[in-house]
Coordinates of C-alpha atoms and ligand atoms in Angstrom, one line a residue:
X1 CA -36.3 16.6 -28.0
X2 CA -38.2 18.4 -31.1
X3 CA -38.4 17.8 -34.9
X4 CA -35.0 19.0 -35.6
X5 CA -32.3 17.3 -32.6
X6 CA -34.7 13.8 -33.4
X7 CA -33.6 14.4 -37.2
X8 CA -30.1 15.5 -36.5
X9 CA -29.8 11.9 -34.3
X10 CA -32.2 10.1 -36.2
X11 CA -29.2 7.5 -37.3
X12 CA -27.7 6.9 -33.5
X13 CA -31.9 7.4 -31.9
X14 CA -32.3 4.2 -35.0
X15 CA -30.2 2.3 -33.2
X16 CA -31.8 0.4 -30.3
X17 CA -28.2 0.3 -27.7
X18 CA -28.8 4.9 -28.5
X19 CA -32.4 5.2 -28.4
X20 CA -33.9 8.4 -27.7
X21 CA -33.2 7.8 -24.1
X22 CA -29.4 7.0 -25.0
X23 CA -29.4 10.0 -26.9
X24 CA -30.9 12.3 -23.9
X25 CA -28.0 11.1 -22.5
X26 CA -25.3 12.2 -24.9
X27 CA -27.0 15.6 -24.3
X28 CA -26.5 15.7 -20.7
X29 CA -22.9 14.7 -20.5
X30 CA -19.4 16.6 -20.3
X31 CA -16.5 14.9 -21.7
X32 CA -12.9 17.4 -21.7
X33 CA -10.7 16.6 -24.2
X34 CA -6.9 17.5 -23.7
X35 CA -4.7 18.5 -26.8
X36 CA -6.5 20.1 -29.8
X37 CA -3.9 18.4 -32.2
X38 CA -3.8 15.2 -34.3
X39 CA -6.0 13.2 -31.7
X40 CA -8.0 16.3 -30.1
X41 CA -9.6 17.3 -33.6
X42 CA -11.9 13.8 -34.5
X43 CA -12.1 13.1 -30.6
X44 CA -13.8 17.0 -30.4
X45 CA -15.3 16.9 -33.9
X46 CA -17.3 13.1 -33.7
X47 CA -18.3 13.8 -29.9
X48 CA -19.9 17.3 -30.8
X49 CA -21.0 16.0 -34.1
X50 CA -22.8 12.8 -31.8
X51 CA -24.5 15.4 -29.6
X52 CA -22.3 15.5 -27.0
X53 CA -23.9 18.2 -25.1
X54 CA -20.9 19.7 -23.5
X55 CA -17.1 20.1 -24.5
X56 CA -14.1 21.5 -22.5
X57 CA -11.4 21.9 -25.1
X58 CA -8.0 22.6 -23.3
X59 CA -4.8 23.3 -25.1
X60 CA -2.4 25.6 -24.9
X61 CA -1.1 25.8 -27.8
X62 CA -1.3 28.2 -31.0
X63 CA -2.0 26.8 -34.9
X64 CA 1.6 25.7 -36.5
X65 CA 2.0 24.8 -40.9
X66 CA 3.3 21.8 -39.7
X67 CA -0.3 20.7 -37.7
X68 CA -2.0 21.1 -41.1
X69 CA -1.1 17.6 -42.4
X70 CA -3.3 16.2 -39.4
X71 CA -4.7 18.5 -37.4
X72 CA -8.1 18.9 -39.0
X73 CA -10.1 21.2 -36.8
X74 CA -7.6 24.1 -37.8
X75 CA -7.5 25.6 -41.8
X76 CA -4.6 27.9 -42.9
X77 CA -6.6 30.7 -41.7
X78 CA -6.0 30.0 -38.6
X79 CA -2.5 29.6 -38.1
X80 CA -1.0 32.0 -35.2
X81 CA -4.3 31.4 -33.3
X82 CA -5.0 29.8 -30.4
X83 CA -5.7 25.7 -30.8
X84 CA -8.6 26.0 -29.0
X85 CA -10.3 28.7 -30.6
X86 CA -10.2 27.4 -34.1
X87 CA -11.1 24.4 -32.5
X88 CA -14.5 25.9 -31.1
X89 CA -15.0 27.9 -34.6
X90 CA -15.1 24.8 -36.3
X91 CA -17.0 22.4 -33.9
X92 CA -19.6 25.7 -33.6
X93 CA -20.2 25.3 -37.5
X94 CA -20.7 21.8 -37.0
X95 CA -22.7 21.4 -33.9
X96 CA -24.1 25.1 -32.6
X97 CA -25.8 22.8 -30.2
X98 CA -22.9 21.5 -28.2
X99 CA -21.9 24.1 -25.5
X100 CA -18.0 24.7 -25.6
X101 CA -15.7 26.1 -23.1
X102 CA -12.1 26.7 -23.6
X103 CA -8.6 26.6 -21.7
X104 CA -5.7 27.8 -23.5
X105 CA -3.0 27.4 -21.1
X106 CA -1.3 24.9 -19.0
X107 CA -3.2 23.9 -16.1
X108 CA -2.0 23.2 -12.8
X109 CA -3.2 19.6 -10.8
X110 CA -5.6 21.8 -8.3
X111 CA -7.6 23.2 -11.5
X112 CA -7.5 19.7 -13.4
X113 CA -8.6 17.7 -10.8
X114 CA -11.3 20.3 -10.1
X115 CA -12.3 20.1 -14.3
X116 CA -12.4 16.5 -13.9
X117 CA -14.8 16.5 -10.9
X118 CA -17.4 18.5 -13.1
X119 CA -17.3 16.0 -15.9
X120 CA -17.7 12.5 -16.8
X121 CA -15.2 11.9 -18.8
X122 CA -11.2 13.0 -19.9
X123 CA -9.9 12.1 -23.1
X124 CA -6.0 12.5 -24.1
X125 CA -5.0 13.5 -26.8
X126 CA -1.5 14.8 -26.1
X127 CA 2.0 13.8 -27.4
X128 CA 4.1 13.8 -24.1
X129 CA 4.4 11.6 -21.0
X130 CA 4.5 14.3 -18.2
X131 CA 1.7 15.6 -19.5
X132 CA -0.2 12.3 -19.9
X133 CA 1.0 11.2 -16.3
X134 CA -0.8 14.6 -14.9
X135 CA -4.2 13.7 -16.9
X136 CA -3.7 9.8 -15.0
X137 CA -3.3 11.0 -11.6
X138 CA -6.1 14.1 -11.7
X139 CA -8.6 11.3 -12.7
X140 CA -7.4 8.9 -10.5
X141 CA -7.9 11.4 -7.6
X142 CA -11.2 12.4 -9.0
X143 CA -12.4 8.6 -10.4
X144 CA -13.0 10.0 -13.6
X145 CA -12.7 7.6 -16.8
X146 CA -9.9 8.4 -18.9
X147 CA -9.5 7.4 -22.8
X148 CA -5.8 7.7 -23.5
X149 CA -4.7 7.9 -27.2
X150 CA -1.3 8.2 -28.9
X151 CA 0.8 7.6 -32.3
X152 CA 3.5 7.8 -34.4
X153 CA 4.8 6.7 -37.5
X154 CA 1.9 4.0 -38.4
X155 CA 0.9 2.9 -35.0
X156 CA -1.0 3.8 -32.4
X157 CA -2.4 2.7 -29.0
X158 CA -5.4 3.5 -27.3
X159 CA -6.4 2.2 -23.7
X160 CA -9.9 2.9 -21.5
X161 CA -9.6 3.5 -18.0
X162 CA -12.3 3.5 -16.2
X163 CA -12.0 4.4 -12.4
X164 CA -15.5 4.1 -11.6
X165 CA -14.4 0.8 -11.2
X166 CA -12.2 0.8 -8.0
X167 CA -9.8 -1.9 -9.1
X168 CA -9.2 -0.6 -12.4
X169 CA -5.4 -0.5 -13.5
X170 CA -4.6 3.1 -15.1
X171 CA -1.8 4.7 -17.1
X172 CA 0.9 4.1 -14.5
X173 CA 0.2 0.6 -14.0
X174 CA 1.0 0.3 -17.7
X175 CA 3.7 2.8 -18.3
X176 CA 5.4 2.9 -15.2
X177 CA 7.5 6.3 -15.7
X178 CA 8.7 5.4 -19.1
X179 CA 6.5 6.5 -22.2
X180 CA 4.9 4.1 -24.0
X181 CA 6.0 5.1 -27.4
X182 CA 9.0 6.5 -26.0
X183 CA 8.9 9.6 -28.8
X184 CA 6.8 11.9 -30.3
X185 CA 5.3 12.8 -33.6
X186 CA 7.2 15.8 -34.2
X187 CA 10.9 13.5 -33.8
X188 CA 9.7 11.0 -35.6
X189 CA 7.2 11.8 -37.9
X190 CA 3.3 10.2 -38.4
X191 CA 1.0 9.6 -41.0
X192 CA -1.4 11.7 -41.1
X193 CA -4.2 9.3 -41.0
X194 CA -3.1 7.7 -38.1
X195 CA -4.4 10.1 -35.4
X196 CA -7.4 10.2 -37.3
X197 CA -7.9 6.3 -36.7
X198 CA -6.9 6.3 -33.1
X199 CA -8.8 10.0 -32.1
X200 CA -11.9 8.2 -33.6
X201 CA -11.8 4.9 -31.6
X202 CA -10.8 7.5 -28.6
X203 CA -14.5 9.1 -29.6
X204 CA -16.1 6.0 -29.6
X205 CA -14.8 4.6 -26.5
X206 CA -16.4 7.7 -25.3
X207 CA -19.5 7.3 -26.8
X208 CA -20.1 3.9 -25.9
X209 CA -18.7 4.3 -22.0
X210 CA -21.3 7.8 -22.0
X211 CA -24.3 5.1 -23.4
X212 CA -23.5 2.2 -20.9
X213 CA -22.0 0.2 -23.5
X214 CA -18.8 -1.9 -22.8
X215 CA -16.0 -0.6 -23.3
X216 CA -11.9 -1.1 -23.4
X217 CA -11.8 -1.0 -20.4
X218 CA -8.9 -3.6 -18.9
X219 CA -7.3 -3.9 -22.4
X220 CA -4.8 -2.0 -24.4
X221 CA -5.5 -2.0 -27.9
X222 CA -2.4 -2.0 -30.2
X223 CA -2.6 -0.7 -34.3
X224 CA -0.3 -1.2 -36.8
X225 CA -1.6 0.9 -39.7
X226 CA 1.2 -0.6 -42.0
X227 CA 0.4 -4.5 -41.6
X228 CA -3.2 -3.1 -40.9
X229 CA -3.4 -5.2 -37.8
X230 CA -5.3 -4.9 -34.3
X231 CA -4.3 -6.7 -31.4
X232 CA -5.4 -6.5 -27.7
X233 CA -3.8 -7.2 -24.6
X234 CA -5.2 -7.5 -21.3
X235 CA -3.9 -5.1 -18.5
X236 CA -3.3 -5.6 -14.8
X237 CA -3.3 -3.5 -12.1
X238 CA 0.1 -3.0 -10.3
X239 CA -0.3 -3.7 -6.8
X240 CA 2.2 -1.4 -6.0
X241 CA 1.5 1.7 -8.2
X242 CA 2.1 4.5 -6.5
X243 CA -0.6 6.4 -8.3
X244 CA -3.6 4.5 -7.8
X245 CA -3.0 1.2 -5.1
X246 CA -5.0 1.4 -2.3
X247 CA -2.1 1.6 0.0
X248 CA -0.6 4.6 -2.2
X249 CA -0.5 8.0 0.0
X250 CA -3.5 9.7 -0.3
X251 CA -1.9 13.2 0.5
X252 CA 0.8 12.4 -2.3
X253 CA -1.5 11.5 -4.8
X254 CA -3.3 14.8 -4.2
X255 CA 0.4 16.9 -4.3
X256 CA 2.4 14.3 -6.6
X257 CA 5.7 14.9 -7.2
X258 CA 6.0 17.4 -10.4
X259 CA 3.2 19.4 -9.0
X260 CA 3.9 22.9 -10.7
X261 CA 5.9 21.7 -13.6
X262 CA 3.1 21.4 -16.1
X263 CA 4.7 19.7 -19.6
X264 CA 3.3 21.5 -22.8
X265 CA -0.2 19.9 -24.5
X266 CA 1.2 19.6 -27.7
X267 CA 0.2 17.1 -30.3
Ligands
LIG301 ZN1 -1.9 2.5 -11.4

């Protein structure tokens, strides 16, 4: 590391669970973060501003007025363009280090499971439950550790799963096929703090899993940014989840059922 990445890190290399070794680390890894919205832009921005060394930015969405109150990767300048190139323009001018590749389209289970393979981590940061559940089973099929994110209104959830672990429970267990907020932001409206909140516990989750640190991991953390209150609860696996049990199909979990009918990344 020379004079310049030490000073850029100095405040995480400081730290003695970072260290310079931590930080090498950081360098080496690949996290992909799904949805360049409310939740993609600190999740992107803290993870290349932290040294992340390399970003896949997937979305295939283009810049809308309406993502301006919350979507902070993305100026006025940039509306009509694709998500995930004002997303890279602005994560460049923060962090020409990080190396960035782009998606901006839907992608298919094959070509997911394929991205998650090459990384070590997937964060979501979309708005809709078939979208989400197609994120859950590619990294299932590819043990990948998934940080799942969502709000609305003034709450927010955010859970780790990490399928390194083989009897970890993941977004299934918890959701079955229902949604866990049940809406999204653009029915019912959000603050536009609150994806700021949960997008940067989403990044540190990240952080910490990419350092060795504990994580989330078995819990679901639930914010209420109007009472201003945290609360955690523990998560089981479902024994019969027929997305990541041991006696689940392993042919079906690599075709699932809604193979082909890729929900929009929209957040
Ligand atoms: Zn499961």
């Amino acid at each position: 590391m020379n004079d310049d990445l030490l000073l850029r890190y100095s405040r995480q290399i400081l730290m003695p669970e970072v260290g310079a070794e931590g930080q090498d680390r950081l360098t080496r890894a690949h996290a992909i973060v799904m949805g360049l919205g409310g939740l993609g832009s600190p999740i992107a921005a803290y993870l290349a501003a932290a040294g992340v060394g390399r970003l896949t930015l997937v979305d295939f969405d283009q810049v809308d007025l309406s993502n301006l109150q919350r979507q902070i990767l993305h100026g006025e300048a940039d509306i009509g363009r694709p998500k995930v190139d004002s997303a890279e323009e602005s994560l460049r001018r923060l962090n020409p280090g990080c190396r960035i590749a782009t998606v901006a389209r839907r992608l298919e289970q094959p070509e997911l499971e394929t991205l998650c393979a090459g990384a070590d981590l997937i964060l979501d940061g979309t708005d809709n439950f078939a979208s989400r559940a197609l994120i859950n089973r590619a990294a299932v099929a590819t043990r990948t550790p998934l940080i799942s994110g969502a709000v609305i209104r003034f709450e927010g959830q955010l859970a780790t799963f990490d399928f390194r672990d083989a009897a970890a429970p993941c977004y299934h267990c918890l959701y079955g096929d229902g949604e866990e907020l049940g809406e999204t932001c653009s029915e019912s409206g959000v603050l536009a703090s609150l994806p700021g909140v949960i997008g940067s516990l989403q990044a540190t989750e990240a952080l910490k899993l990419l350092l060795g640190l504990p994580t989330l991991a078995g819990q679901l953390l639930l914010v209420d940014g109007l009472s201003m209150s945290f609360r955690s609860l523990t998560l089981a696996r479902d024994a019969q989840c027929p997305v990541c049990s041991p006696a689940a199909d392993p042919n079906r979990r690599q075709n699932p059922p809604g193979t082909g009918v890729v929900a929009p990344l929209r957040n």
